[in-house]
Every structure is written in structure tokens, then in C-alpha cells.
Tab-separated table of C-alpha atoms in Angstrom:
chain	number	residue	atom	x	y	z
A	293	MET	CA	-19.746	32.622	-88.145
A	294	LYS	CA	-16.537	34.622	-87.991
A	295	VAL	CA	-15.876	36.543	-91.215
A	296	PRO	CA	-12.702	38.586	-91.660
A	297	THR	CA	-13.643	42.237	-92.047
A	298	LEU	CA	-11.760	42.457	-95.359
A	299	ARG	CA	-14.229	39.949	-96.818
A	300	ALA	CA	-17.373	41.416	-95.287
A	301	ILE	CA	-20.117	42.379	-97.734
A	302	SER	CA	-21.546	45.164	-95.607
A	303	PRO	CA	-19.238	48.037	-94.616
A	304	THR	CA	-20.867	47.977	-91.177
A	305	ASP	CA	-19.221	44.576	-90.711
A	306	GLY	CA	-16.102	45.512	-92.644
A	307	ARG	CA	-14.591	48.969	-92.914
A	308	TYR	CA	-16.678	50.382	-90.047
A	309	ALA	CA	-16.786	47.266	-87.884
A	310	GLU	CA	-15.095	48.898	-84.894
A	311	LYS	CA	-17.431	51.899	-84.997
A	312	VAL	CA	-20.524	49.737	-84.550
A	313	ALA	CA	-19.098	47.236	-82.071
A	314	GLY	CA	-21.556	48.451	-79.430
A	315	LEU	CA	-24.449	47.246	-81.581
A	316	ARG	CA	-23.307	43.673	-82.106
A	317	ASP	CA	-24.768	42.150	-78.963
A	318	LEU	CA	-28.069	43.905	-79.718
A	319	PHE	CA	-28.762	43.483	-83.423
A	320	SER	CA	-26.795	40.399	-84.408
A	321	GLU	CA	-28.303	36.928	-84.661
A	322	PHE	CA	-26.799	36.345	-81.231
A	323	GLY	CA	-28.609	39.424	-79.930
A	324	LEU	CA	-31.961	38.395	-81.365
A	325	ILE	CA	-31.670	34.880	-79.921
A	326	ARG	CA	-30.650	36.284	-76.533
A	327	PHE	CA	-33.706	38.541	-76.401
A	328	ARG	CA	-35.947	35.655	-77.476
A	329	VAL	CA	-34.583	33.522	-74.652
A	330	LEU	CA	-35.212	36.369	-72.208
A	331	VAL	CA	-38.843	36.723	-73.324
A	332	GLU	CA	-39.553	32.983	-73.186
A	333	VAL	CA	-38.082	32.663	-69.687
A	334	ARG	CA	-39.839	35.762	-68.335
A	335	TRP	CA	-43.185	34.548	-69.727
A	336	LEU	CA	-42.698	31.204	-68.019
A	337	GLN	CA	-41.894	32.969	-64.748
A	338	CYS	CA	-44.962	35.181	-65.179
A	339	LEU	CA	-47.203	32.137	-65.643
A	340	ALA	CA	-45.736	30.492	-62.548
A	341	ASP	CA	-46.658	33.586	-60.528
A	342	GLU	CA	-50.300	33.439	-61.657
A	343	PRO	CA	-52.506	31.808	-58.955
A	344	GLY	CA	-55.161	30.904	-61.508
A	345	ILE	CA	-52.839	28.452	-63.259
A	346	GLY	CA	-52.994	25.676	-60.703
A	347	GLU	CA	-51.089	23.113	-62.741
A	348	LEU	CA	-47.961	25.275	-62.586
A	349	ALA	CA	-46.658	25.605	-59.056
A	350	PRO	CA	-44.834	28.729	-57.896
A	351	LEU	CA	-41.130	28.508	-58.609
A	352	SER	CA	-38.718	27.473	-55.894
A	353	ASN	CA	-35.741	29.715	-55.242
A	354	VAL	CA	-33.517	27.111	-56.872
A	355	MET	CA	-35.581	27.065	-60.047
A	356	LYS	CA	-35.765	30.857	-60.090
A	357	ASP	CA	-31.968	30.901	-60.053
A	358	VAL	CA	-31.808	28.306	-62.826
A	359	LEU	CA	-34.092	30.331	-65.067
A	360	ASN	CA	-32.375	33.611	-64.305
A	361	ARG	CA	-28.993	32.103	-65.113
A	362	ILE	CA	-30.282	30.933	-68.510
A	363	VAL	CA	-30.944	34.603	-69.274
A	364	ASP	CA	-28.093	36.295	-67.426
A	365	ASP	CA	-25.340	33.891	-68.496
A	366	PHE	CA	-26.465	33.477	-72.098
A	367	SER	CA	-23.324	33.050	-74.198
A	368	LEU	CA	-22.158	32.696	-77.761
A	369	ASP	CA	-21.935	28.940	-77.205
A	370	ASP	CA	-25.590	28.968	-76.144
A	371	ALA	CA	-26.558	30.840	-79.291
A	372	GLU	CA	-24.663	28.331	-81.404
A	373	ARG	CA	-26.578	25.522	-79.674
A	374	VAL	CA	-29.857	27.241	-80.574
A	375	LYS	CA	-28.702	27.487	-84.198
A	376	ALA	CA	-27.825	23.793	-84.186
A	377	ILE	CA	-31.327	22.966	-82.991
A	378	GLU	CA	-32.791	25.302	-85.617
A	379	ALA	CA	-30.883	23.410	-88.311
A	380	LYS	CA	-33.083	20.413	-87.438
A	381	THR	CA	-36.391	22.142	-86.655
A	382	ASN	CA	-36.151	24.742	-89.436
A	383	HIS	CA	-37.924	27.087	-87.008
A	384	ASP	CA	-35.952	29.747	-85.161
A	385	VAL	CA	-38.360	30.432	-82.280
A	386	LYS	CA	-39.152	26.758	-81.641
A	387	ALA	CA	-35.408	26.168	-81.433
A	388	VAL	CA	-35.269	28.650	-78.541
A	389	GLU	CA	-37.997	26.728	-76.731
A	390	TYR	CA	-36.141	23.432	-77.189
A	391	PHE	CA	-32.908	25.040	-75.986
A	392	ILE	CA	-34.564	26.181	-72.751
A	393	ARG	CA	-36.022	22.705	-72.279
A	394	GLU	CA	-32.499	21.300	-72.444
A	395	ARG	CA	-31.229	23.832	-69.929
A	396	LEU	CA	-34.012	23.064	-67.483
A	397	GLY	CA	-32.764	19.500	-67.186
A	398	ASP	CA	-34.715	16.729	-65.475
A	399	GLY	CA	-35.247	17.933	-61.919
A	400	PRO	CA	-38.492	17.465	-59.927
A	401	GLU	CA	-39.921	20.822	-60.990
A	402	THR	CA	-39.086	20.606	-64.661
A	403	PRO	CA	-41.837	18.434	-66.170
A	404	SER	CA	-44.581	20.999	-65.580
A	405	LEU	CA	-42.275	23.867	-66.481
A	406	LYS	CA	-41.497	22.296	-69.825
A	407	ASP	CA	-45.215	21.894	-70.518
A	408	PHE	CA	-45.757	25.608	-69.950
A	409	LEU	CA	-42.836	26.826	-72.032
A	410	HIS	CA	-44.207	28.962	-74.882
A	411	PHE	CA	-47.703	28.466	-73.407
A	412	GLY	CA	-50.404	30.066	-75.550
A	413	CYS	CA	-47.779	31.825	-77.628
A	414	THR	CA	-47.323	32.320	-81.311
A	415	SER	CA	-43.805	33.022	-82.509
A	416	GLU	CA	-44.704	36.660	-82.942
A	417	ASP	CA	-45.457	36.990	-79.238
A	418	ILE	CA	-41.799	36.264	-78.666
A	419	ASN	CA	-40.431	38.137	-81.660
A	420	ASN	CA	-42.306	41.399	-81.210
A	421	LEU	CA	-41.137	41.649	-77.620
A	422	ALA	CA	-37.579	40.678	-78.530
A	423	TYR	CA	-37.385	43.383	-81.194
A	424	ALA	CA	-39.011	45.902	-78.874
A	425	LEU	CA	-36.379	45.191	-76.218
A	426	MET	CA	-33.679	45.365	-78.870
A	427	LEU	CA	-34.736	48.808	-80.103
A	428	ARG	CA	-35.400	50.107	-76.594
A	429	THR	CA	-31.918	49.077	-75.463
A	430	ALA	CA	-30.340	50.577	-78.573
A	431	ARG	CA	-32.106	53.837	-77.811
A	432	SER	CA	-31.135	54.019	-74.136
A	433	ASP	CA	-27.645	52.519	-74.245
A	434	VAL	CA	-26.278	53.592	-77.634
A	435	LEU	CA	-28.205	56.241	-79.523
A	436	LEU	CA	-29.194	58.671	-76.771
A	437	PRO	CA	-25.686	58.746	-75.229
A	438	GLN	CA	-24.221	59.446	-78.688
A	439	MET	CA	-26.848	62.135	-79.307
A	440	ARG	CA	-25.971	63.753	-75.980
A	441	GLU	CA	-22.270	63.741	-76.835
A	442	LEU	CA	-22.951	65.402	-80.173
A	443	ARG	CA	-25.239	67.922	-78.535
A	444	ALA	CA	-22.632	68.797	-75.888
A	445	ARG	CA	-20.018	69.421	-78.585
A	446	LEU	CA	-22.335	71.727	-80.532
A	447	HIS	CA	-23.537	73.535	-77.434
A	448	ALA	CA	-19.978	74.277	-76.331
A	449	MET	CA	-19.204	75.709	-79.779
A	450	SER	CA	-22.359	77.800	-79.663
A	451	ARG	CA	-21.423	79.353	-76.344
A	452	GLN	CA	-17.798	79.852	-77.338
A	453	HIS	CA	-18.678	81.763	-80.500
A	454	ALA	CA	-21.927	83.387	-79.361
A	455	ARG	CA	-20.585	86.910	-79.991
A	456	LEU	CA	-18.519	86.325	-83.123
A	457	SER	CA	-20.358	88.262	-85.833
A	458	MET	CA	-20.789	86.486	-89.142
A	459	LEU	CA	-22.330	87.376	-92.467
A	460	SER	CA	-25.530	85.510	-93.208
A	461	ARG	CA	-26.381	84.140	-96.619
A	462	THR	CA	-29.928	83.707	-97.803
A	463	HIS	CA	-30.291	82.268	-101.311
A	464	GLY	CA	-26.494	82.228	-101.270
A	465	GLN	CA	-26.394	86.034	-101.184
A	466	THR	CA	-25.229	88.362	-98.422
A	467	ALA	CA	-27.920	88.958	-95.810
A	468	SER	CA	-28.420	90.464	-92.366
A	469	PRO	CA	-25.566	89.417	-90.065
A	470	THR	CA	-25.762	86.791	-87.346
A	471	THR	CA	-23.170	85.210	-85.088
A	472	VAL	CA	-21.369	81.924	-85.455
A	473	GLY	CA	-22.721	80.790	-82.103
A	474	LYS	CA	-26.324	81.650	-82.950
A	475	GLU	CA	-26.206	79.587	-86.156
A	476	ILE	CA	-24.890	76.595	-84.205
A	477	ALA	CA	-27.509	77.229	-81.516
A	478	ASN	CA	-30.206	76.849	-84.170
A	479	PHE	CA	-29.043	73.281	-84.786
A	480	VAL	CA	-28.786	72.530	-81.076
A	481	ALA	CA	-32.387	73.629	-80.562
A	482	ARG	CA	-33.618	71.590	-83.531
A	483	LEU	CA	-31.710	68.489	-82.462
A	484	ASP	CA	-32.971	68.889	-78.888
A	485	ARG	CA	-36.552	68.760	-80.081
A	486	ALA	CA	-35.954	65.784	-82.361
A	487	GLN	CA	-34.017	63.973	-79.639
A	488	SER	CA	-36.742	64.507	-77.053
A	489	ARG	CA	-39.401	63.194	-79.462
A	490	PHE	CA	-37.302	60.094	-80.048
A	491	ARG	CA	-36.515	59.662	-76.346
A	492	ASP	CA	-40.159	59.871	-75.254
A	493	LEU	CA	-41.604	57.621	-77.942
A	494	ALA	CA	-43.618	54.720	-76.492
A	495	ILE	CA	-42.335	51.242	-77.353
A	496	LEU	CA	-45.179	48.737	-77.502
A	497	GLY	CA	-45.471	44.999	-77.137
A	498	LYS	CA	-48.121	42.304	-77.228
A	499	CYS	CA	-48.538	38.776	-75.887
A	500	ASN	CA	-51.992	37.579	-76.891
A	501	GLY	CA	-51.662	34.460	-79.023
A	502	ALA	CA	-52.156	33.345	-82.581
A	503	VAL	CA	-54.410	36.168	-83.820
A	504	GLY	CA	-54.482	38.520	-80.839
A	505	ASN	CA	-57.625	37.174	-79.139
A	506	PHE	CA	-56.196	34.905	-76.402
A	507	ASN	CA	-58.002	32.007	-78.103
A	508	ALA	CA	-55.869	29.182	-76.669
A	509	HIS	CA	-55.360	30.924	-73.344
A	510	HIS	CA	-59.076	31.370	-72.764
A	511	VAL	CA	-60.113	27.848	-73.704
A	512	ALA	CA	-57.464	26.375	-71.378
A	513	TYR	CA	-58.068	28.737	-68.425
A	514	PRO	CA	-61.314	30.662	-68.917
A	515	GLU	CA	-61.207	31.914	-65.340
A	516	VAL	CA	-57.879	33.761	-65.799
A	517	ASP	CA	-57.959	37.458	-66.743
A	518	TRP	CA	-55.579	37.041	-69.669
A	519	PRO	CA	-55.568	40.663	-70.866
A	520	ALA	CA	-54.585	41.809	-67.372
A	521	LEU	CA	-51.906	39.124	-67.130
A	522	SER	CA	-50.582	40.008	-70.569
A	523	GLN	CA	-50.480	43.685	-69.660
A	524	ARG	CA	-48.551	42.976	-66.461
A	525	PHE	CA	-46.095	40.823	-68.351
A	526	VAL	CA	-45.423	43.338	-71.117
A	527	ALA	CA	-45.093	46.135	-68.573
A	528	SER	CA	-42.629	44.043	-66.549
A	529	LEU	CA	-40.329	44.137	-69.575
A	530	GLY	CA	-40.412	47.936	-69.559
A	531	LEU	CA	-42.719	48.146	-72.562
A	532	GLU	CA	-46.178	49.590	-73.172
A	533	TRP	CA	-48.931	47.019	-73.722
A	534	ASN	CA	-50.823	46.983	-77.002
A	535	PRO	CA	-54.205	45.261	-76.438
A	536	TYR	CA	-55.391	45.314	-80.053
A	537	THR	CA	-53.385	43.319	-82.568
A	538	THR	CA	-53.655	40.543	-85.118
A	539	GLN	CA	-51.064	37.786	-84.960
A	540	ILE	CA	-48.463	40.525	-85.108
A	541	GLU	CA	-48.025	43.708	-83.159
A	542	PRO	CA	-48.857	46.147	-85.975
A	543	HIS	CA	-45.481	47.934	-85.919
A	544	ASP	CA	-46.959	51.435	-85.849
A	545	TRP	CA	-44.623	52.370	-82.995
A	546	THR	CA	-41.714	50.987	-85.010
A	547	ALA	CA	-42.655	53.333	-87.835
A	548	GLU	CA	-42.751	56.214	-85.342
A	549	TYR	CA	-39.321	55.183	-84.040
A	550	ALA	CA	-37.945	55.097	-87.591
A	551	HIS	CA	-39.537	58.408	-88.549
A	552	ALA	CA	-38.261	60.057	-85.373
A	553	LEU	CA	-34.734	59.030	-86.343
A	554	VAL	CA	-35.274	60.195	-89.930
A	555	ARG	CA	-36.195	63.654	-88.630
A	556	TYR	CA	-33.140	63.726	-86.367
A	557	ASN	CA	-30.921	62.527	-89.210
A	558	THR	CA	-32.273	65.120	-91.627
A	559	ILE	CA	-31.310	67.903	-89.220
A	560	LEU	CA	-27.835	66.372	-88.985
A	561	ILE	CA	-27.555	66.311	-92.776
A	562	ASP	CA	-28.430	70.016	-92.818
A	563	LEU	CA	-25.748	70.664	-90.197
A	564	CYS	CA	-23.115	68.707	-92.110
A	565	ARG	CA	-23.852	70.566	-95.342
A	566	ASP	CA	-23.701	73.962	-93.647
A	567	VAL	CA	-20.417	73.171	-91.901
A	568	TRP	CA	-19.039	71.825	-95.192
A	569	ALA	CA	-19.951	75.128	-96.869
A	570	TYR	CA	-18.434	77.234	-94.086
A	571	ILE	CA	-15.221	75.237	-94.423
A	572	SER	CA	-15.309	75.999	-98.149
A	573	LEU	CA	-15.672	79.715	-97.387
A	574	GLY	CA	-12.725	79.566	-95.010
A	575	TYR	CA	-14.814	80.428	-91.952
A	576	PHE	CA	-13.815	77.116	-90.377
A	577	THR	CA	-10.425	75.490	-90.687
A	578	GLN	CA	-9.641	71.882	-89.821
A	579	SER	CA	-6.716	70.629	-87.817
A	580	ALA	CA	-4.579	68.330	-89.942
A	581	ALA	CA	-3.156	65.090	-88.578
A	582	ARG	CA	0.550	64.816	-89.373
A	583	ASP	CA	0.419	61.541	-91.291
A	584	GLU	CA	-2.963	61.978	-92.959
A	585	VAL	CA	-3.275	62.550	-96.709
A	586	GLY	CA	-5.996	64.873	-97.993
A	587	SER	CA	-5.571	64.158	-101.688
A	588	SER	CA	-3.610	61.609	-103.677
A	589	THR	CA	-2.353	64.364	-105.979
A	590	MET	CA	-2.822	67.743	-104.215
A	591	PRO	CA	-0.673	67.778	-101.080
A	592	HIS	CA	-2.167	70.957	-99.627
A	593	LYS	CA	-5.705	69.656	-99.166
A	594	VAL	CA	-7.471	69.034	-95.866
A	595	ASN	CA	-10.858	67.805	-97.009
A	596	PRO	CA	-14.055	67.903	-94.885
A	597	ILE	CA	-14.280	64.133	-95.105
A	598	ASP	CA	-15.907	63.591	-91.700
A	599	PHE	CA	-18.936	65.666	-92.657
A	600	GLU	CA	-19.104	64.048	-96.086
A	601	ASN	CA	-18.911	60.607	-94.474
A	602	ALA	CA	-21.662	61.559	-92.050
A	603	GLU	CA	-23.930	62.886	-94.785
A	604	GLY	CA	-23.540	59.747	-96.866
A	605	ASN	CA	-24.207	57.394	-93.969
A	606	LEU	CA	-27.182	59.437	-92.798
A	607	GLY	CA	-28.657	59.070	-96.252
A	608	LEU	CA	-28.245	55.304	-96.085
A	609	ALA	CA	-29.786	55.194	-92.629
A	610	ASN	CA	-32.749	57.270	-93.765
A	611	ALA	CA	-33.329	55.085	-96.800
A	612	LEU	CA	-33.649	52.003	-94.595
A	613	LEU	CA	-35.573	53.762	-91.838
A	614	GLY	CA	-37.988	55.173	-94.385
A	615	HIS	CA	-38.595	51.677	-95.727
A	616	PHE	CA	-39.192	50.343	-92.211
A	617	ALA	CA	-41.764	53.066	-91.563
A	618	GLU	CA	-43.607	52.492	-94.834
A	619	LYS	CA	-43.448	48.711	-94.974
A	620	LEU	CA	-43.701	47.325	-91.450
A	621	PRO	CA	-47.193	48.610	-90.525
A	622	ILE	CA	-48.611	46.793	-93.562
A	623	SER	CA	-49.415	43.085	-93.248
A	624	ARG	CA	-51.888	41.037	-95.262
A	625	TRP	CA	-54.901	40.076	-93.145
A	626	GLN	CA	-53.836	38.648	-89.794
A	627	ARG	CA	-50.201	38.025	-90.731
A	628	ASP	CA	-47.681	37.660	-93.483
A	629	LEU	CA	-43.927	37.172	-93.172
A	630	THR	CA	-42.703	40.154	-95.175
A	631	ASP	CA	-41.862	41.978	-91.936
A	632	SER	CA	-39.535	39.239	-90.696
A	633	THR	CA	-36.661	39.747	-93.118
A	634	VAL	CA	-37.047	43.529	-92.961
A	635	GLN	CA	-36.765	43.660	-89.174
A	636	ARG	CA	-33.474	41.794	-89.321
A	637	ASN	CA	-31.997	44.946	-90.869
A	638	PHE	CA	-32.694	47.220	-87.904
A	639	GLY	CA	-29.054	46.987	-86.887
A	640	VAL	CA	-27.853	47.994	-90.338
A	641	ALA	CA	-29.842	51.244	-90.249
A	642	ILE	CA	-28.823	52.016	-86.670
A	643	GLY	CA	-25.236	51.155	-87.616
A	644	TYR	CA	-25.158	53.724	-90.416
A	645	LEU	CA	-26.597	56.327	-88.048
A	646	LEU	CA	-24.036	55.545	-85.355
A	647	ILE	CA	-21.192	55.825	-87.880
A	648	ALA	CA	-22.573	59.178	-89.020
A	649	MET	CA	-22.868	60.605	-85.511
A	650	GLN	CA	-19.330	59.502	-84.659
A	651	SER	CA	-18.029	61.107	-87.857
A	652	THR	CA	-19.862	64.339	-87.044
A	653	VAL	CA	-18.409	64.476	-83.545
A	654	LYS	CA	-14.959	63.730	-84.932
A	655	GLY	CA	-15.305	66.448	-87.568
A	656	LEU	CA	-16.510	69.024	-85.056
A	657	GLY	CA	-13.504	68.219	-82.905
A	658	LYS	CA	-11.183	69.225	-85.751
A	659	LEU	CA	-12.812	72.603	-86.389
A	660	GLN	CA	-11.369	75.983	-85.537
A	661	VAL	CA	-13.158	79.201	-86.382
A	662	ASP	CA	-11.015	81.576	-88.444
A	663	ALA	CA	-12.201	84.856	-86.911
A	664	ALA	CA	-10.124	86.881	-89.362
A	665	ALA	CA	-11.765	85.278	-92.392
A	666	VAL	CA	-15.219	85.657	-90.873
A	667	GLY	CA	-14.519	89.299	-89.993
A	668	LYS	CA	-13.099	90.157	-93.404
A	669	ASP	CA	-16.279	89.020	-95.109
A	670	ILE	CA	-18.658	90.869	-92.852
A	671	ASP	CA	-16.614	94.065	-92.650
A	672	ALA	CA	-16.890	94.503	-96.409
A	673	ALA	CA	-20.660	94.024	-96.551
A	674	TRP	CA	-22.045	97.471	-95.805
A	675	GLU	CA	-25.025	96.777	-98.040
A	676	VAL	CA	-26.563	94.637	-95.283
A	677	LEU	CA	-27.302	97.819	-93.313
A	678	GLY	CA	-29.851	98.787	-95.935
A	679	GLU	CA	-32.403	96.766	-93.977
A	680	ALA	CA	-31.629	98.666	-90.780
A	681	VAL	CA	-31.853	102.094	-92.437
A	682	GLN	CA	-35.133	101.477	-94.256
A	683	THR	CA	-36.722	99.961	-91.141
A	684	VAL	CA	-35.889	103.040	-89.038
A	685	MET	CA	-37.225	105.210	-91.876
A	686	ARG	CA	-40.500	103.280	-91.688
A	687	ARG	CA	-40.783	104.039	-87.977
A	688	TYR	CA	-40.537	107.765	-88.526
A	689	GLY	CA	-42.757	107.972	-91.583
A	690	VAL	CA	-40.134	108.750	-94.212
A	691	PRO	CA	-41.814	108.182	-97.615
A	692	GLU	CA	-40.969	105.083	-99.663
A	693	PRO	CA	-38.186	103.814	-97.405
A	694	TYR	CA	-37.807	100.431	-99.074
A	695	GLU	CA	-37.797	101.923	-102.565
A	696	GLN	CA	-35.183	104.524	-101.619
A	697	LEU	CA	-32.836	101.924	-100.167
A	698	LYS	CA	-33.419	99.606	-103.111
A	699	ALA	CA	-32.336	102.358	-105.497
A	700	LEU	CA	-29.322	103.151	-103.325
A	701	THR	CA	-28.007	99.627	-102.715
A	702	ARG	CA	-29.326	97.011	-105.146
A	703	GLY	CA	-26.640	95.945	-107.572
A	704	GLN	CA	-24.379	98.727	-106.315
A	705	VAL	CA	-21.079	98.763	-104.456
A	706	VAL	CA	-22.155	100.031	-101.059
A	707	THR	CA	-19.588	101.713	-98.836
A	708	GLN	CA	-19.695	103.207	-95.388
A	709	ALA	CA	-19.422	106.702	-96.877
A	710	LEU	CA	-22.331	106.119	-99.267
A	711	LEU	CA	-24.613	104.963	-96.451
A	712	HIS	CA	-23.556	107.722	-94.055
A	713	ASP	CA	-24.143	110.415	-96.674
A	714	PHE	CA	-27.637	109.037	-97.238
A	715	ILE	CA	-28.393	108.801	-93.509
A	716	ALA	CA	-27.330	112.439	-93.071
A	717	THR	CA	-30.165	113.548	-95.390
A	718	LEU	CA	-32.938	111.720	-93.529
A	719	ASP	CA	-35.644	113.601	-91.670
A	720	ILE	CA	-35.485	111.504	-88.497
A	721	PRO	CA	-34.727	112.279	-84.824
A	722	GLU	CA	-31.085	112.921	-84.034
A	723	ASP	CA	-30.755	109.971	-81.648
A	724	ALA	CA	-32.087	107.621	-84.338
A	725	ARG	CA	-29.653	109.094	-86.867
A	726	ASN	CA	-26.739	108.619	-84.482
A	727	ARG	CA	-27.803	105.036	-83.782
A	728	LEU	CA	-27.679	104.300	-87.512
A	729	LEU	CA	-24.334	106.062	-87.943
A	730	GLU	CA	-22.835	104.003	-85.133
A	731	LEU	CA	-23.856	100.747	-86.780
A	732	SER	CA	-21.405	98.571	-88.670
A	733	PRO	CA	-22.042	95.237	-90.356
A	734	GLY	CA	-20.310	93.534	-87.442
A	735	THR	CA	-22.535	95.148	-84.796
A	736	TYR	CA	-25.790	94.690	-86.690
A	737	VAL	CA	-26.566	91.265	-85.216
A	738	GLY	CA	-29.725	91.971	-83.251
A	739	LEU	CA	-30.137	89.563	-80.329
A	740	ALA	CA	-28.074	86.797	-81.897
A	741	ALA	CA	-25.481	86.672	-79.120
A	742	LYS	CA	-28.118	86.607	-76.388
A	743	LEU	CA	-30.069	83.872	-78.147
A	744	ALA	CA	-26.947	81.741	-78.361
A	745	GLU	CA	-25.991	82.330	-74.743
A	746	ASP	CA	-29.529	81.718	-73.444
A	747	LEU	CA	-29.907	78.322	-75.131
């Protein structure tokens, strides 16, 4: 099913196709089939290792190699064969079973193996584990490495500009100064926490039959400890076993996975908007590529398009992830199929997130801090020292410190001379007075530099 990118309906398969190439073998139809094949083969191997199932002999080394090659060498041609079988069966998981039967051939060991393919399983036993492996691999191989790259870029900027004083803005108004590095460090710390929550989230799986009770398993082999066998099997895939389910694994962990990404994405949106605003203020400039065009009519423009692109794609990702989290844990009675079509869109949501993270990294790579512009703003904001003066006045019991500074500074043009004249009248110890007189807006940053450097 090769579609030229210019005719793709989704931008993840069109305009941004190259950016999400690393997701194709995970979230495509090929990827889903490949994971289904893996689960079916590993379940068959697990059953063959169970002494209590006497009708299925332990696998010979030759047959172990045959089964492993079905998984390890799975190709696009194999996936197309599965789809051809599905065209006849009109059942995607049963088509995988029939495909494996074909690949087993007609050797001396194969008759019993074929009988135990998909043994005791409902389709959801295969699907839930396939999707779990899909999302686990996306986390370990794609998302976490990209998160670490973004984090490294931000952390380097935080350290580089830890001591560059910058005017804060609360409610859009001038406020107590900070440093450029400390403001970036805030985002690094927030992203670290969100990333660790996502990284440590347990990914669950089940393999317990038609309605989660091992009905068929138990009637066929009542002497086998099926919950223990199921737990060993799920754990062998690198997943956490869920012992209590209906026909479907209830998807609560999937909702947690989606919500964890929503929280990470929301922090990234906040970062992109702040950087966008600092570019607007002139605090950050962007390197311009020689042949790029910023505006079709205004030649001078270098727009913050990477951060705008990231914000837009993060919003799309969050919309889908939010739907996954709200919809997937809900299923009528023991099973309905509304989750099936929704889960097929995992790759779309992850694709939008991956595009956004790449755009953010690209945008950060273009940024330079304009220290002169940052300094000009803060050097003119003597009113921010009103907080410092009234707080020292509080320490030494000067009456109505806040009210005095409010009358002196609010709505007024505050200059160094105005503040120094006021400080000279205060009944405070000389060392405290000198400390206030030595302050400037650029030095009134508290522990901002240390906080950035200690991150």
C-alpha cells in the first residue's frame, strides 16, 4: 500500500513523513501484524515448555530455530501474505494464526504444534500484548531518547545563561528579576519529573482467554496452574501481568500512558509559548538560514515557526491522547469493539508528539540570547527594587513598609536617585542601608544563578 506523500491524507504520512519514519515499523499495519506474530509464536513456545501439557512435546532445536526465524525475519512480504489471508477470513488475528501454520510446514513436529497455535486464546489475548509491546518499544526506542535530547539541549542553555540577569514578568508586568538560565532550569526540572513518571509507568498485559477466567484452559488441562503460566508468559515479554480482566485488558495503564504524555506535552507547550514571547521581546534572536523565507511579503522577518509548529502538533497529540485516556478504559460488559479502531491511532498521536519534539529541538538550536536587549530592559526597571527595600524595612520594624513603597513606586517613574534618596531616610542599620544602596536591578536575582547551576 504505497501512497505518494503528496497524496497522503494525514500530514504524518505526507508533509512530515520523514520526521516519523522511526515509528513506521512500530505503529503501521505491518508493525501491528509483526507484534501479533511475535505474541502467537512466543505463546506456542511457552506452552511447549510446560510439562503439564503432555500432548505438546518440548521443541527440538530445529523447531525452535524455525519459530524464532518466523519472528526475527518477519518481512513486508510476510505481512502482505497475512493481509491476503485476512481478505478471505475477514479476521485479522485468525489470519496471523493461519500464516504461522503455513510457515511451520509439514515436518514431523508440526501437527501437534498447529493444534496448539492460539490455544485457549481470544483475539484480545494477542492484541493487548501486541499493543503493549508496541507502546513499550515506542517509549524505550523513540520517545525517551528524543526526550533526553531535548532535555540535554535545555540543560546546556540553562547552565550557559545561569548568571545572565533578566527581568521577570508576572501578569505581563515587570517583576522581581531572575536569570535566563534559571527560567530554563524551571522547565528542565518540570520535564524531568514528567519524563520520569512516563518512563517508570508499568505496562500491563493479560493472557487469560475469552472472558478472563481461563475457562477453556482449565477444562482442557485442569491440573495446570494457568494463572502462574500466564504470569510467566506475560513477564517473559517484558510486561507486567494483569490477573483481573474481562475479555479485554481494561486499558487503565494505557490511559496512564496517555495522560503521562499529556502532562509532558503541556509543559512543552508552556515552554514553546514562553520562548515565542521572549523572541517577540528581542531577548532571543534566531539564526536565519540563507535561503529561507520568513514572510511572503516582509523580507526582514525570521518567524519563530519551529515553536509554533511544536505547539500546534502538541495540541493535536494531546487531543488524541486525551481521547485514548477517556475512551479506552470503558467497555460495555465483558467486551465491545469500540477500542479496536481507537487503538489503531496510537501511532498518529505519537507521531504528532515526535514532530513537536523535533521542532522544539530544532528551534532551540537556532536561538541566541541577546544579552544587550535583556540587559537594557532590566537596567531600566528600578521599580523592581521596591520589594527588596520594603522587605528589609519589615525586618527592622520600620512602620508601614509596604504602604510607603507603594506610595513611592506604584504608577510612578522610579529612578535610581529616587530610590536612593528614600533609602537614605530609613531608620535601619548602616550595613543594611549599604546593602540596599549597592543593589541594582541586575544584581537583585536572589539565588537564581545557583539554582540554575545546581540543577
